[in-house]
Amino acid sequence: MVYPLAMSFAETYKHETLQSRRDRSRRAMFWARILGLVLMLTIGAILRSEPQLRQDLMNAGIEAVLKLTKRDQPQHAIAPLPTDAPGSGGIRINRPVTEAPDSGALAVEAGRRIAARKVEE
């Protein structure tokens, strides 16, 4: 590196110190990225080869999210539904279906509709 002749010792020392810090910072960032990549690959390989560990981690994560959102408490099976009483602003609330549809009947209906769409060749 070429330095101007007019630089004092203090300026040269300051410049070299800053350059040394930049170099150390670059090396640290490089090795941090390498280490992060190696750790990520290691964790990925462990989770891929250990299905029970993967399942346990997933269950723990789900439980943590449920606790954070306060959904881990039992839900009441029969909750009162809001009504269209005066003061509700005239907002109508859709109510859930009380009976589950027959899946066999739905499959037959879907098959009938698909068969009706087929074009005879």
Coordinates of C-alpha atoms in Angstrom, one line a residue:
M1 CA 0.0 0.0 0.0
V2 CA 1.4 3.4 -0.9
Y3 CA 1.2 6.1 1.7
P4 CA 1.6 9.8 1.2
L5 CA 4.9 11.2 2.5
A6 CA 3.1 13.7 4.7
M7 CA 1.4 11.2 7.0
S8 CA 2.5 11.3 10.6
F9 CA 3.0 8.2 12.7
A10 CA -0.3 8.7 14.5
E11 CA -2.2 8.9 11.2
T12 CA -0.4 5.8 9.9
Y13 CA -1.1 3.9 13.1
K14 CA -4.8 4.9 13.0
H15 CA -5.1 3.8 9.3
E16 CA -3.4 0.5 9.9
T17 CA -5.6 -0.2 13.0
L18 CA -8.8 0.5 11.1
Q19 CA -7.6 -1.7 8.2
S20 CA -6.7 -4.5 10.7
R21 CA -10.2 -4.3 12.3
R22 CA -11.9 -4.4 8.9
D23 CA -9.8 -7.5 7.9
R24 CA -10.7 -9.3 11.2
S25 CA -14.4 -8.4 10.8
R26 CA -14.4 -9.9 7.3
R27 CA -12.7 -13.1 8.5
A28 CA -15.1 -13.4 11.4
M29 CA -18.1 -12.9 9.1
F30 CA -16.7 -15.5 6.7
W31 CA -16.2 -18.1 9.4
A32 CA -19.6 -17.3 11.0
R33 CA -21.3 -18.0 7.7
I34 CA -19.4 -21.3 7.3
L35 CA -20.2 -22.3 10.9
G36 CA -23.8 -21.4 10.4
L37 CA -24.0 -23.5 7.2
V38 CA -22.4 -26.5 8.9
L39 CA -24.7 -26.3 11.9
M40 CA -27.8 -26.0 9.6
L41 CA -26.7 -29.0 7.6
T42 CA -26.0 -31.0 10.8
I43 CA -29.4 -30.2 12.3
G44 CA -31.1 -31.0 9.0
A45 CA -29.3 -34.4 8.8
I46 CA -30.2 -35.2 12.4
L47 CA -33.9 -34.3 12.0
R48 CA -34.1 -36.2 8.7
S49 CA -32.6 -39.4 10.3
E50 CA -34.5 -39.2 13.6
P51 CA -38.3 -39.2 12.9
Q52 CA -39.2 -39.5 16.7
L53 CA -37.0 -36.4 17.5
R54 CA -38.6 -34.5 14.6
Q55 CA -42.1 -35.5 15.9
D56 CA -41.2 -34.5 19.5
L57 CA -39.9 -31.1 18.3
M58 CA -43.0 -30.5 16.2
N59 CA -45.3 -31.3 19.1
A60 CA -43.3 -29.1 21.5
G61 CA -43.6 -26.2 19.0
I62 CA -47.3 -26.7 18.5
E63 CA -47.8 -26.7 22.3
A64 CA -45.7 -23.6 22.7
V65 CA -47.7 -21.8 20.0
L66 CA -51.0 -22.9 21.6
K67 CA -49.9 -21.6 25.0
L68 CA -48.8 -18.3 23.5
T69 CA -52.1 -17.8 21.8
K70 CA -54.0 -19.1 24.8
R71 CA -55.7 -21.8 22.8
D72 CA -54.4 -24.6 25.0
Q73 CA -57.4 -24.3 27.3
P74 CA -60.4 -26.5 26.6
Q75 CA -63.0 -25.0 24.3
H76 CA -66.6 -25.1 25.4
A77 CA -68.6 -27.4 23.2
I78 CA -71.8 -25.4 23.4
A79 CA -70.9 -21.7 23.2
P80 CA -73.7 -19.2 22.9
L81 CA -74.0 -17.7 19.5
P82 CA -74.5 -14.0 19.1
T83 CA -77.9 -12.9 17.9
D84 CA -79.2 -10.2 15.7
A85 CA -80.4 -8.2 18.7
P86 CA -80.7 -4.4 18.5
G87 CA -77.4 -2.9 19.3
S88 CA -75.4 -5.5 17.3
G89 CA -75.2 -3.1 14.4
G90 CA -77.4 -5.2 12.2
I91 CA -74.5 -7.5 11.4
R92 CA -75.6 -11.0 10.5
I93 CA -73.4 -13.8 11.7
N94 CA -73.2 -17.1 9.7
R95 CA -73.8 -20.0 11.9
P96 CA -71.8 -23.3 11.5
V97 CA -73.4 -26.4 10.1
T98 CA -74.6 -28.6 13.0
E99 CA -74.5 -31.9 11.0
A100 CA -71.6 -33.3 9.1
P101 CA -72.5 -34.1 5.5
D102 CA -72.5 -37.8 4.5
S103 CA -69.1 -38.3 2.7
G104 CA -70.4 -41.3 0.7
A105 CA -73.2 -39.2 -0.7
L106 CA -70.8 -36.4 -1.5
A107 CA -68.5 -38.9 -3.4
V108 CA -71.4 -40.3 -5.4
E109 CA -72.6 -36.7 -6.3
A110 CA -69.1 -35.7 -7.3
G111 CA -68.8 -38.9 -9.5
R112 CA -72.1 -38.2 -11.1
R113 CA -71.1 -34.6 -12.0
I114 CA -67.8 -35.8 -13.4
A115 CA -69.5 -38.4 -15.5
A116 CA -72.0 -35.8 -16.8
R117 CA -69.1 -33.7 -18.0
K118 CA -67.3 -36.4 -20.0
V119 CA -67.7 -36.1 -23.7
E120 CA -68.5 -39.3 -25.6
E121 CA -66.0 -39.9 -28.4

